[in-house]
Short mmCIF file of C-alpha atoms in Angstrom, two decimals:
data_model
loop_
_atom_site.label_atom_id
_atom_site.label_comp_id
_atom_site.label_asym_id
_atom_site.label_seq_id
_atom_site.Cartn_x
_atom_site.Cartn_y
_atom_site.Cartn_z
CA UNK A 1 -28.38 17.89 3.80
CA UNK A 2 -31.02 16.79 1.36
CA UNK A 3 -30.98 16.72 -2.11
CA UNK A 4 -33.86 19.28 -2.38
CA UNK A 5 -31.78 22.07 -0.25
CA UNK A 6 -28.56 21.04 -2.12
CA UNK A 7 -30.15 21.83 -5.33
CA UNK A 8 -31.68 25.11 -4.25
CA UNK A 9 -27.77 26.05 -3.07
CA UNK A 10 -26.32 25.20 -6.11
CA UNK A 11 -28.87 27.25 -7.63
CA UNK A 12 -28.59 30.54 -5.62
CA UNK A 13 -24.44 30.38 -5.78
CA UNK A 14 -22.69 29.68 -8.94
CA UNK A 15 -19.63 28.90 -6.62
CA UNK A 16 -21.29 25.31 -6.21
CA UNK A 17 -21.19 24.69 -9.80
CA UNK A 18 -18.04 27.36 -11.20
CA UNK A 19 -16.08 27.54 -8.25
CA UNK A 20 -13.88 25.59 -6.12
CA UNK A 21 -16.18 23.58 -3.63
CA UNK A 22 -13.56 23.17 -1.16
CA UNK A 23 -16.01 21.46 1.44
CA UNK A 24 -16.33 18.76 -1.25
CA UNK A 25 -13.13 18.63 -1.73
CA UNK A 26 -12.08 18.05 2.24
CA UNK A 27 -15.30 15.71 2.29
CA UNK A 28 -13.39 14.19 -0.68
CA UNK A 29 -10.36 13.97 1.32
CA UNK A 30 -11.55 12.32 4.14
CA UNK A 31 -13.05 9.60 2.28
CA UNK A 32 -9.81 8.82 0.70
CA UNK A 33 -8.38 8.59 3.86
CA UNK A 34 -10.86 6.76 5.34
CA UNK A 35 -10.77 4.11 2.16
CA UNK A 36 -6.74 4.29 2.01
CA UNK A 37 -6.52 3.49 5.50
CA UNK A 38 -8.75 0.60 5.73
CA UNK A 39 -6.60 -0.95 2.29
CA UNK A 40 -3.83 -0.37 3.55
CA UNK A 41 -4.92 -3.01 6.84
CA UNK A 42 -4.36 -6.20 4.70
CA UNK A 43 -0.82 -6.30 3.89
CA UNK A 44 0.09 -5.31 7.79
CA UNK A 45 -2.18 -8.27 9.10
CA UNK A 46 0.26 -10.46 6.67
CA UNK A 47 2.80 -12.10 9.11
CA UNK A 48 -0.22 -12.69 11.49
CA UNK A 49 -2.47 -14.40 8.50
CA UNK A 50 1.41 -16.30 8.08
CA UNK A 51 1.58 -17.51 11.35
CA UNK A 52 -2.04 -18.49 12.36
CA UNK A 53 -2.41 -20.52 9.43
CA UNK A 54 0.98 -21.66 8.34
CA UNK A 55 0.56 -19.94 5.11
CA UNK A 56 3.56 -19.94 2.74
CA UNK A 57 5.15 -16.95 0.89
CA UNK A 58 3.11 -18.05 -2.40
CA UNK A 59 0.04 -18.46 -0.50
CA UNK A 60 0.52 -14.69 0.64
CA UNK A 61 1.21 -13.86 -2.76
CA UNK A 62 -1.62 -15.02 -3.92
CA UNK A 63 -3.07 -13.29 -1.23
CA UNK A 64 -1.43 -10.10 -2.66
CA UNK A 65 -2.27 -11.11 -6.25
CA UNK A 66 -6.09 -11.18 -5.92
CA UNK A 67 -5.85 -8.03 -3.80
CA UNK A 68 -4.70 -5.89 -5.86
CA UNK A 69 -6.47 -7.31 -9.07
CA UNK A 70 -9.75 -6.36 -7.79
CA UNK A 71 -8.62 -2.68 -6.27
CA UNK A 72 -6.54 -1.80 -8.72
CA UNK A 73 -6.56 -4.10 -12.43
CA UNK A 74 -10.37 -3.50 -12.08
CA UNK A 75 -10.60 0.15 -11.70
CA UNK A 76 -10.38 1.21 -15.31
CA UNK A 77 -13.32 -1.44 -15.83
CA UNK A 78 -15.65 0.20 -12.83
CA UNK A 79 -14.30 3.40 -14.20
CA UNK A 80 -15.64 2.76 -17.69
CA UNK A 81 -18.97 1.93 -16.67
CA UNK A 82 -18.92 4.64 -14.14
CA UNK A 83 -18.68 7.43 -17.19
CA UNK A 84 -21.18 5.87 -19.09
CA UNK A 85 -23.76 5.28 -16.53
CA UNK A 86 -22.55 7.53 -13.06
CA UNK A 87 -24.29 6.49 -9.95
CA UNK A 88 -23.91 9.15 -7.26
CA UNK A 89 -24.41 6.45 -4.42
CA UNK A 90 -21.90 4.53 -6.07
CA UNK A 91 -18.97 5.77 -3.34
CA UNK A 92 -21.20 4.29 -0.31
CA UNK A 93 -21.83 1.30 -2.24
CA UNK A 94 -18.33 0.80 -2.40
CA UNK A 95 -17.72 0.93 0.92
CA UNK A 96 -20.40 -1.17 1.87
CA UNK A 97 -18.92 -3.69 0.08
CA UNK A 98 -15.25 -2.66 2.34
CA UNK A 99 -17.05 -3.13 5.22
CA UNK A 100 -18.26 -6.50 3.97
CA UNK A 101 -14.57 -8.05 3.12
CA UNK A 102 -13.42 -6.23 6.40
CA UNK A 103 -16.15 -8.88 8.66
CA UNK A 104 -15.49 -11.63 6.84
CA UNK A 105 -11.81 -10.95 6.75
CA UNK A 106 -12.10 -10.81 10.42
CA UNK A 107 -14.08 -14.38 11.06
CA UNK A 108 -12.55 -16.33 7.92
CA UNK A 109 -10.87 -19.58 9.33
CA UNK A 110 -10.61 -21.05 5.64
CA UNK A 111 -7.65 -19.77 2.74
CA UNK A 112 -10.36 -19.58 0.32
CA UNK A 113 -11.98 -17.52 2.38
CA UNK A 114 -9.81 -15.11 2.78
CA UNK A 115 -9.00 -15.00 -0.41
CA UNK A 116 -12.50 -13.68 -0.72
CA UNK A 117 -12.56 -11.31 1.42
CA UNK A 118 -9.24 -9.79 0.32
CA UNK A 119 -10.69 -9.53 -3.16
CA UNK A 120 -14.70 -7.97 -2.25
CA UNK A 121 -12.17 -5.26 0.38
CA UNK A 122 -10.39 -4.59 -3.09
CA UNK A 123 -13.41 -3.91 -5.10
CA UNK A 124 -15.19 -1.93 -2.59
CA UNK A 125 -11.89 0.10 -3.24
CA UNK A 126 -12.48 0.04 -7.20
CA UNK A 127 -15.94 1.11 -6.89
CA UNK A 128 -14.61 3.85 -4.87
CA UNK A 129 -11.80 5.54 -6.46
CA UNK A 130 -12.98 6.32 -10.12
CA UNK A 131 -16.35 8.01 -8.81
CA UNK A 132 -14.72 9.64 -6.07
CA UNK A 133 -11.69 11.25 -8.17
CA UNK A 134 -14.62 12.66 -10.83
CA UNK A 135 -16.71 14.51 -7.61
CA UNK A 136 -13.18 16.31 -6.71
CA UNK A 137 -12.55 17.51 -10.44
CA UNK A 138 -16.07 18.48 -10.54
CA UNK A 139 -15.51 20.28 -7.27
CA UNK A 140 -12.71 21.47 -8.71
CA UNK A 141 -13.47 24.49 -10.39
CA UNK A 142 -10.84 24.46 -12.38
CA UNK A 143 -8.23 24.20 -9.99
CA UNK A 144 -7.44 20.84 -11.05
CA UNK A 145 -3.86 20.27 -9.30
CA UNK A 146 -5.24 21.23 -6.08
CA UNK A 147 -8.00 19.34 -6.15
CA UNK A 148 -5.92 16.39 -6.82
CA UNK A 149 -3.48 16.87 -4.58
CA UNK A 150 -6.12 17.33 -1.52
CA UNK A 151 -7.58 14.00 -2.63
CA UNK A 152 -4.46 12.12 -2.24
CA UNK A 153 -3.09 14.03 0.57
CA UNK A 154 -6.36 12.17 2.18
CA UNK A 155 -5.15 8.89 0.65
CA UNK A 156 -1.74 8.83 1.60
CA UNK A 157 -2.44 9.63 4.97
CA UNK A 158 -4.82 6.90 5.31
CA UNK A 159 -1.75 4.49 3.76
CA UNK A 160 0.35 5.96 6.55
CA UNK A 161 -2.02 5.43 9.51
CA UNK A 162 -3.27 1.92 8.52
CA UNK A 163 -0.80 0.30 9.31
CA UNK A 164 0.14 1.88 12.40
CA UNK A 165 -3.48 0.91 13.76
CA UNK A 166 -3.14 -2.51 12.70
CA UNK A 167 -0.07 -2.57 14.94
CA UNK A 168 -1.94 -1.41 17.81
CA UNK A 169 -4.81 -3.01 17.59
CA UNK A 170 -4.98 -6.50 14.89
CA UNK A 171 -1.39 -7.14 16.28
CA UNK A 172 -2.44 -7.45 20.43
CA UNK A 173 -6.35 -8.90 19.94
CA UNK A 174 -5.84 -10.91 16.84
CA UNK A 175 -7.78 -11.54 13.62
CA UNK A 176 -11.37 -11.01 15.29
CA UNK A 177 -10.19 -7.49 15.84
CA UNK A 178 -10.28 -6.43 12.28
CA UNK A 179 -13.86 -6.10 12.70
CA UNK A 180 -13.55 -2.99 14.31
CA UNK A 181 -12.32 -1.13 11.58
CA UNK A 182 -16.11 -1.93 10.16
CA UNK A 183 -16.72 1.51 12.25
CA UNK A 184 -14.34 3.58 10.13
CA UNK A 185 -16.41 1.31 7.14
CA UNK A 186 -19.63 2.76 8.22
CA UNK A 187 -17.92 6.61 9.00
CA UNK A 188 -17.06 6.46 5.72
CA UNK A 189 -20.53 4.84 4.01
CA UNK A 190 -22.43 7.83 5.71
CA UNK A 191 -19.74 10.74 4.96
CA UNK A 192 -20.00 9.49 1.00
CA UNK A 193 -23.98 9.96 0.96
CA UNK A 194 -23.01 13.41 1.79
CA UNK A 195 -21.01 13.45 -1.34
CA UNK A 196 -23.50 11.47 -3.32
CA UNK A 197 -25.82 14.34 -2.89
CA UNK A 198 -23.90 16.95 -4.25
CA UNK A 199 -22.80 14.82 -7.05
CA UNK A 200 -26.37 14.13 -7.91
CA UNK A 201 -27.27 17.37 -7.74
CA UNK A 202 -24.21 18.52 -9.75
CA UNK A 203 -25.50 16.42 -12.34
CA UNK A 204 -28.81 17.43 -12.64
CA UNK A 205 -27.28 21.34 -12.88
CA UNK A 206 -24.55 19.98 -15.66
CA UNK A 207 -27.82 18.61 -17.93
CA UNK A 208 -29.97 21.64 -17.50
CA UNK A 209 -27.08 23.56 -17.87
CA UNK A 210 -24.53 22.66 -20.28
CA UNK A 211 -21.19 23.79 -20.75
CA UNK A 212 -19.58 25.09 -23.99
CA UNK A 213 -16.74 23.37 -24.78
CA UNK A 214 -13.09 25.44 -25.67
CA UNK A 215 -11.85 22.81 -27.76
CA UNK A 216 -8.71 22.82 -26.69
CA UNK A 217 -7.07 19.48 -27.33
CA UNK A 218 -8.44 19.58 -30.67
CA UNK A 219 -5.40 19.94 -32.26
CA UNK A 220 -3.61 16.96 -30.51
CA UNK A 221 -3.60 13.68 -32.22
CA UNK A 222 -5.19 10.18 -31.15
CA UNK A 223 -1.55 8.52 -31.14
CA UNK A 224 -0.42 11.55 -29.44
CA UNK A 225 -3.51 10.81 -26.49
CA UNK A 226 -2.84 7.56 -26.34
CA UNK A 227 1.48 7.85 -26.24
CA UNK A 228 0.61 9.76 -23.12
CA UNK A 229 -1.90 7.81 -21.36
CA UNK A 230 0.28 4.41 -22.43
CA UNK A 231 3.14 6.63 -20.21
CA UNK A 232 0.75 7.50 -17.97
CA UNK A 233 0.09 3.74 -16.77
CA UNK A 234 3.59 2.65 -17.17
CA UNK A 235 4.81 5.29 -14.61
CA UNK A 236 2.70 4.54 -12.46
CA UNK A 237 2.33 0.86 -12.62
CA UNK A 238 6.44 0.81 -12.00
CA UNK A 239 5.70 3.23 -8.78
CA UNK A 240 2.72 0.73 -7.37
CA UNK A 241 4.84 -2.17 -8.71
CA UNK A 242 8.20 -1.84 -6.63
CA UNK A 243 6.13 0.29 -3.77
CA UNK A 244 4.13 -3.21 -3.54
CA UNK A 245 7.07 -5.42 -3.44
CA UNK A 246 8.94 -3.30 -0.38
CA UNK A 247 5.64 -2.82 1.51
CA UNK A 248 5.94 -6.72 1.51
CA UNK A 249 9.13 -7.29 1.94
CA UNK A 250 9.35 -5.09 5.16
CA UNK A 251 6.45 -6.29 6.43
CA UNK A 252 7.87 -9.95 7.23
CA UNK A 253 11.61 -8.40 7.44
CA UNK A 254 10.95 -5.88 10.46
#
């Protein structure tokens, strides 16, 4: 759908801009899965990495280590700079740059060079996930939980299928293989234009059209913010932390 028709549709329904946009939100969804899935690909393909290349556990750690800097240290950095300056295109960007680690994931015959790969897969994923989790609580219409929750429904099934796939398929044809995932790469590049759109358009309605604020945390203090958020991040860097650490360990175990 074009931008011009999007904007016209926003226009002529206030559910587009008031309501709960629950196409976005399953478009929204999808992506996550589609992202999620293809993230989750690189700790499976571990044990074959191992044994191709003789790597040892600190190498793979390493592995790990740059991996996760890049999807997930980053993120509040990409996120930042997304608020300040949003980019609607920035979600197919992002997975551009996926489907760019994925290929030379799949062809890298040098440690460096996986290493990366590894860590341009990881940013794509950076890119992604701020941008992508403002669109669903803009699509939100207020429903905030739910739109949440559909967004990492999307995710976690993605987490739950990767690996599976990279059974059936990295597992049997080897490392070349990985380059077929590029397809889900390129699904998802095109189904995030689709999102891009509306988000554009959603901003161009939000600055012609602002919204009065309630004030409602008004009476909450800075140090009161910031207690939370600081909470925030430790629960869930414990959660990634030991989830991390049994994702690996079962990976070379089983």
């Amino acid at each position: 759908m074009k931008l011009k028709s999007i904007s016209n549709k926003i226009k002529g329904n206030p559910t587009m801009t008031e309501g709960t946009v629950y196409s976005i939100l399953v478009i929204c969804g999808i992506s996550h899965f589609l992202n999620d899935m293809i993230q989750s690909i690189i700790p499976s393909i571990y044990p074959i990495l191992k044994d191709k290349f003789d790597f040892s556990f600190a190498q793979i750690g390493l592995i790990t280590l740059v991996f996760q800097m890049t999807s997930s240290i980053l993120q509040p950095f990409t996120g930042l700079y997304a608020d300040k300056h949003p980019r609607p295109y920035a979600l197919s960007i992002g997975m551009c740059f996926t489907l760019t680690g994925l290929l030379v994931l799949a062809f890298a015959e040098y440690y460096w060079a996986i290493l990366i790969a590894v860590s341009v897969v990881g940013f794509g994923s950076s890119v992604f996930h701020p941008t992508a989790s403002r669109v669903t609580q803009l699509a939100s219409g207020g429903k905030k939980s739910l739109a949440q929750s559909i967004f990492q429904v999307g995710g976690n099934g993605g987490s739950a299928l990767g690996p599976l796939l990279a059974a059936l398929i990295v597992l049997p044809y080897g490392q070349h293989s990985i380059s077929w995932f590029a397809i889900a790469a390129m699904l998802a590049a095109l189904i995030m234009v689709r999102l891009g759109a509306w988000y554009k358009a959603k901003l161009q309605y939000v600055v012609n059209h602002p919204l009065k604020t309630a004030g409602l945390n008004n009476n909450i203090s800075k140090r009161a913010k910031y207690g939370a958020l600081a909470i925030l991040i430790l629960l869930v860097f414990s959660k990634y932390f030991y989830t991390s650490c049994i994702t690996s360990y079962f990976t070379f175990f089983l």
